[in-house]
Every structure is written in structure tokens, then in C-alpha cells.
């Protein structure tokens, strides 16, 4: 089955700096890669996702890049703010016909943005 | 609130007891997923439904766990003869059918049910 590795497990940055979180996956058939943000005691919430027919996607301060050949994808957060502090999870899934299946998650990265 | 809802939010039970959790997905979402999350880990897939059909179960899911979605709407997850290792957050998620507005691939998570087995 799919295996997703995520690094680093913790990341501390100063407000305004950039943060990068990296994930690798094992199943070359995976084609959908979401990133979820989970604040303490809250539900995971999707912040950005990418499908394998795209190499990069941006949404304001957040971007995700995908390298299918190397089977890795990364989350980039620019101009970090204290409210970005949370646990971030990457995930991988196979999707067909407009639906996706189970998500396999990484172990998470605790991001702390220091004011 | 039109999001995914789960009940109860917290459950404390003694080892050996049976527990049942409920998930109400977003209206008209045809896929419903159950995940388990332990401290410091990402959610781990348990099972999922398309409408009322259970399409996949994790090999990690012992026969003490059973899930149903009888009318293709809400779902229940039952754990029989609970063990201390079952203590975790149980998360439910749902996703929309293809062709609907918005992101059809996004799984929307509920707030979870935190189970503590003493």
C-alpha cells in the first residue's frame, strides 16, 4: 500500500519568514495530494491540493509543488504569521472519474511561528 | 452548521465495553470515510462508503470494528470489547459526488469523537 513520509516533524520560524514542509510517497499510482492544517483540538482542514497533471499550484501565501518522477511534493508558506502555527499534514490518494479514495497521511509537521 | 457532525464528541468507557459513534456527513455527499488519529500521528484510514456500500476496509481494522451506512446518509462505527489500544480520536469525513460544485476531491472532516478506554 501507499506510504507517505513527511519532514520535518517540527519547524520553528520567525514571523515573516518562509516555511517549507516536504513529503514523499511510494505508490506511483497516487495522483492527488492534499495538505491539511489542524489546529489544536480542531478538525483537519484542507488548505491546498494538487493533482498529478500539475507541477505547481499557488493560493496567496501558500504554494505546493509536485515532482512525479521523484515522488515528492512540498508545501511552501511565505510571509508566515502567528496564525499559521498548527500541525500540517500531507496526504496522497488515487482519484479517478472525479472522485478520490482513501487518504494516506504523513505523520505531520508542527509549525510554530514566533512573533 | 452544514458541516460534518459527529456524536458524541467524547466517550469514556471501561475496557471490554462496546461503544458506537455516529457521523452525519454534509448533505448530498455520497462518500463517507472513517479515520483514526492518535496523538502525534496523522489520521489513519479505517473504512469508506459510497452511498450505502462499504467499499474498502483497512487491513488494520480488527473484527471488533464494524461500520454501517444503512440509508446512504449517516454512518455508525461500533467497537466491540474495547481495549486500551482503541483510545484515539475517531474522525469522519465526507466528499461530494463528481460533477458537483466546488472541489470534488476534498474530504471534509468532522470534529471527531475522542475515545478513552480505561
Coordinates of C-alpha atoms in Angstrom, one line a residue:
Chain A
X1 CA 0.0 0.0 0.0
X2 CA 0.9 3.7 -0.1
X3 CA 3.4 5.1 2.4
X4 CA 3.8 8.8 2.9
X5 CA 6.9 10.2 4.7
X6 CA 6.8 13.8 6.0
X7 CA 9.7 16.0 7.2
X8 CA 10.5 17.8 9.4
X9 CA 8.4 16.8 12.3
X10 CA 8.7 20.2 13.9
X11 CA 9.6 23.6 12.4
X12 CA 10.0 26.9 14.1
X13 CA 10.3 30.1 12.1
X14 CA 10.2 33.8 12.8
X15 CA 7.2 35.8 11.7
X16 CA 7.6 36.9 8.1
X17 CA 10.0 34.0 7.2
X18 CA 9.1 31.2 4.8
X19 CA 8.4 27.6 5.8
X20 CA 8.8 24.5 3.7
X21 CA 7.5 21.1 4.5
X22 CA 8.4 18.1 2.4
X23 CA 6.7 14.7 1.7
X24 CA 7.5 11.7 -0.3
X25 CA 5.1 8.9 -1.4
X26 CA 5.7 5.4 -2.5
X27 CA 2.8 4.5 -4.9
X28 CA 3.3 5.8 -8.4
X29 CA -0.4 5.4 -9.0
X30 CA -1.3 8.2 -6.5
X31 CA -2.4 11.3 -8.3
X32 CA -4.0 13.6 -5.7
X33 CA -2.0 15.3 -3.0
X34 CA -3.8 17.5 -0.4
X35 CA -2.4 19.4 2.5
X36 CA -4.4 19.8 5.7
X37 CA -4.0 22.2 8.6
X38 CA -5.0 21.0 12.0
X39 CA -5.1 23.5 14.9
X40 CA -5.1 22.1 18.5
X41 CA -8.3 20.4 19.3
X42 CA -9.8 21.2 15.8
X43 CA -10.7 19.2 12.8
X44 CA -8.2 18.9 9.8
X45 CA -9.0 21.5 7.2
X46 CA -7.8 21.4 3.6
X47 CA -5.6 24.4 2.7
X48 CA -4.4 23.4 -0.7
X49 CA -4.3 20.4 -3.0
X50 CA -2.7 19.4 -6.3
X51 CA -3.3 16.7 -8.9
X52 CA -0.5 15.0 -10.7
X53 CA -1.2 16.7 -14.0
X54 CA 0.0 19.9 -12.5
X55 CA 3.5 20.7 -11.2
X56 CA 2.8 23.7 -9.0
X57 CA -0.2 25.5 -7.5
X58 CA -0.4 28.7 -5.6
X59 CA -3.0 30.3 -3.4
X60 CA -2.0 33.6 -1.9
X61 CA 0.9 32.8 0.6
X62 CA 0.6 29.1 0.1
X63 CA 2.1 27.0 -2.7
X64 CA 2.5 23.3 -3.4
X65 CA 5.0 21.8 -5.8
X66 CA 4.9 18.2 -7.1
X67 CA 7.7 16.2 -8.7
X68 CA 6.1 13.0 -10.0
X69 CA 9.4 11.4 -11.1
X70 CA 10.9 11.7 -7.7
X71 CA 7.6 11.1 -6.0
X72 CA 7.8 14.0 -3.7
X73 CA 5.8 17.2 -3.0
X74 CA 6.3 20.2 -0.8
X75 CA 4.3 22.9 0.9
X76 CA 5.6 26.4 0.9
X77 CA 4.3 29.1 3.1
X78 CA 5.6 32.6 2.6
X79 CA 5.4 35.6 5.0
X80 CA 4.4 33.4 7.8
X81 CA 2.1 34.8 10.5
X82 CA 1.5 33.6 14.1
X83 CA -1.9 32.3 13.0
X84 CA -0.1 29.9 10.7
X85 CA 1.0 28.0 13.8
X86 CA -0.6 24.5 13.6
X87 CA 0.1 20.9 12.6
X88 CA 0.3 20.4 8.9
X89 CA -0.4 17.0 7.2
X90 CA 0.4 15.9 3.7
X91 CA -1.6 13.1 2.2
X92 CA -1.7 11.1 -1.0
X93 CA -4.6 9.4 -2.8
X94 CA -5.7 7.8 -6.0
X95 CA -8.5 9.6 -7.8
X96 CA -10.5 8.5 -10.8
X97 CA -13.5 9.9 -12.5
X98 CA -13.8 12.9 -10.3
X99 CA -13.8 11.0 -7.0
X100 CA -11.0 10.1 -4.7
X101 CA -10.4 7.2 -2.4
X102 CA -8.8 6.9 1.0
X103 CA -6.2 9.4 2.0
X104 CA -2.8 8.1 3.3
X105 CA -1.4 10.8 5.6
X106 CA 2.1 11.7 6.7
X107 CA 2.8 12.0 10.4
X108 CA 2.5 15.7 10.5
X109 CA 4.7 18.8 11.0
X110 CA 4.2 21.1 14.0
X111 CA 4.8 24.6 12.7
X112 CA 5.4 27.3 15.2
X113 CA 5.6 30.9 14.0
X114 CA 7.3 33.1 16.6
X115 CA 6.2 36.8 16.7
Chain B
X1 CA -23.9 24.4 10.7
X2 CA -23.9 22.4 7.4
X3 CA -20.6 20.7 8.0
X4 CA -19.8 17.1 9.0
X5 CA -21.1 16.4 12.5
X6 CA -20.1 13.6 14.9
X7 CA -21.6 12.4 18.2
X8 CA -20.6 12.0 20.9
X9 CA -17.7 14.3 21.0
X10 CA -16.1 12.5 23.9
X11 CA -16.6 9.0 25.2
X12 CA -15.0 7.3 28.2
X13 CA -15.6 3.6 28.6
X14 CA -14.2 0.7 30.5
X15 CA -12.2 -2.0 28.8
X16 CA -14.5 -4.7 27.4
X17 CA -17.5 -2.4 26.8
X18 CA -19.0 -1.8 23.4
X19 CA -19.2 1.8 22.0
X20 CA -20.9 3.3 19.0
X21 CA -20.2 6.6 17.3
X22 CA -22.3 8.4 14.8
X23 CA -21.3 10.6 11.8
X24 CA -23.6 12.8 9.8
X25 CA -22.0 13.9 6.5
X26 CA -22.6 17.0 4.6
X27 CA -26.0 16.7 2.8
X28 CA -25.7 15.0 -0.6
X29 CA -22.1 13.9 -0.1
X30 CA -22.1 10.3 -1.3
X31 CA -18.7 9.2 0.1
X32 CA -18.1 8.8 3.8
X33 CA -14.8 7.9 5.4
X34 CA -13.7 6.9 8.9
X35 CA -10.2 7.6 10.1
X36 CA -8.5 7.1 13.5
X37 CA -5.9 9.6 14.8
X38 CA -3.7 9.0 17.8
X39 CA -1.5 11.7 19.4
X40 CA 1.3 12.9 17.2
X41 CA 0.2 10.9 14.2
X42 CA -1.7 11.7 11.0
X43 CA -5.2 10.3 10.5
X44 CA -5.2 6.6 9.6
X45 CA -7.8 5.2 7.2
X46 CA -10.3 2.7 8.6
X47 CA -13.1 2.3 6.0
X48 CA -15.2 4.1 3.5
X49 CA -18.6 4.0 1.9
X50 CA -20.1 5.1 -1.4
X51 CA -23.7 5.6 -0.6
X52 CA -24.7 2.6 1.5
X53 CA -22.0 0.3 0.1
X54 CA -18.9 -0.3 2.2
X55 CA -16.2 -0.3 -0.5
X56 CA -13.0 -0.8 1.5
X57 CA -11.8 -1.7 5.0
X58 CA -8.3 -1.3 6.3
X59 CA -6.4 -4.5 7.0
X60 CA -5.7 -2.9 10.3
X61 CA -9.3 -3.0 11.2
X62 CA -9.9 -5.9 13.5
X63 CA -13.2 -7.8 13.5
X64 CA -14.2 -5.9 16.7
X65 CA -14.8 -2.9 14.5
X66 CA -17.9 -2.6 12.3
X67 CA -19.3 0.3 10.4
X68 CA -22.7 0.8 8.7
X69 CA -24.3 3.4 6.5
X70 CA -27.8 1.9 6.1
X71 CA -29.5 4.5 4.0
X72 CA -26.5 6.2 2.5
X73 CA -26.8 9.1 4.9
X74 CA -25.4 8.9 8.4
X75 CA -23.0 6.3 9.4
X76 CA -22.2 4.4 12.7
X77 CA -18.9 2.9 13.8
X78 CA -19.1 0.3 16.5
X79 CA -16.2 -1.1 18.5
X80 CA -16.9 -4.2 20.5
X81 CA -15.0 -5.4 23.6
X82 CA -12.9 -2.2 23.7
X83 CA -9.2 -2.3 24.5
X84 CA -6.9 0.4 25.8
X85 CA -5.2 0.5 22.4
X86 CA -8.5 1.7 20.9
X87 CA -8.1 5.0 22.7
X88 CA -7.9 7.6 19.9
X89 CA -9.7 10.3 18.1
X90 CA -12.2 8.8 15.5
X91 CA -12.7 11.2 12.6
X92 CA -15.3 11.0 9.9
X93 CA -15.1 12.8 6.6
X94 CA -17.3 13.1 3.5
X95 CA -16.8 14.1 -0.1
X96 CA -19.2 15.2 -2.9
X97 CA -20.0 13.2 -6.0
X98 CA -18.4 14.1 -9.3
X99 CA -19.9 16.9 -11.2
X100 CA -21.0 18.9 -8.2
X101 CA -19.9 22.5 -7.5
X102 CA -16.6 23.1 -5.6
X103 CA -13.7 20.7 -5.2
X104 CA -15.0 17.1 -5.7
X105 CA -11.8 15.6 -4.3
X106 CA -11.9 17.4 -1.0
X107 CA -12.6 15.4 2.1
X108 CA -14.4 17.5 4.7
X109 CA -13.7 16.3 8.2
X110 CA -15.9 16.3 11.2
X111 CA -14.7 17.4 14.7
X112 CA -14.1 13.8 15.8
X113 CA -15.1 11.6 18.7
X114 CA -12.4 11.2 21.3
X115 CA -12.5 7.7 22.8
X116 CA -10.8 7.0 26.1
X117 CA -10.7 3.3 27.3
X118 CA -9.9 2.9 30.9

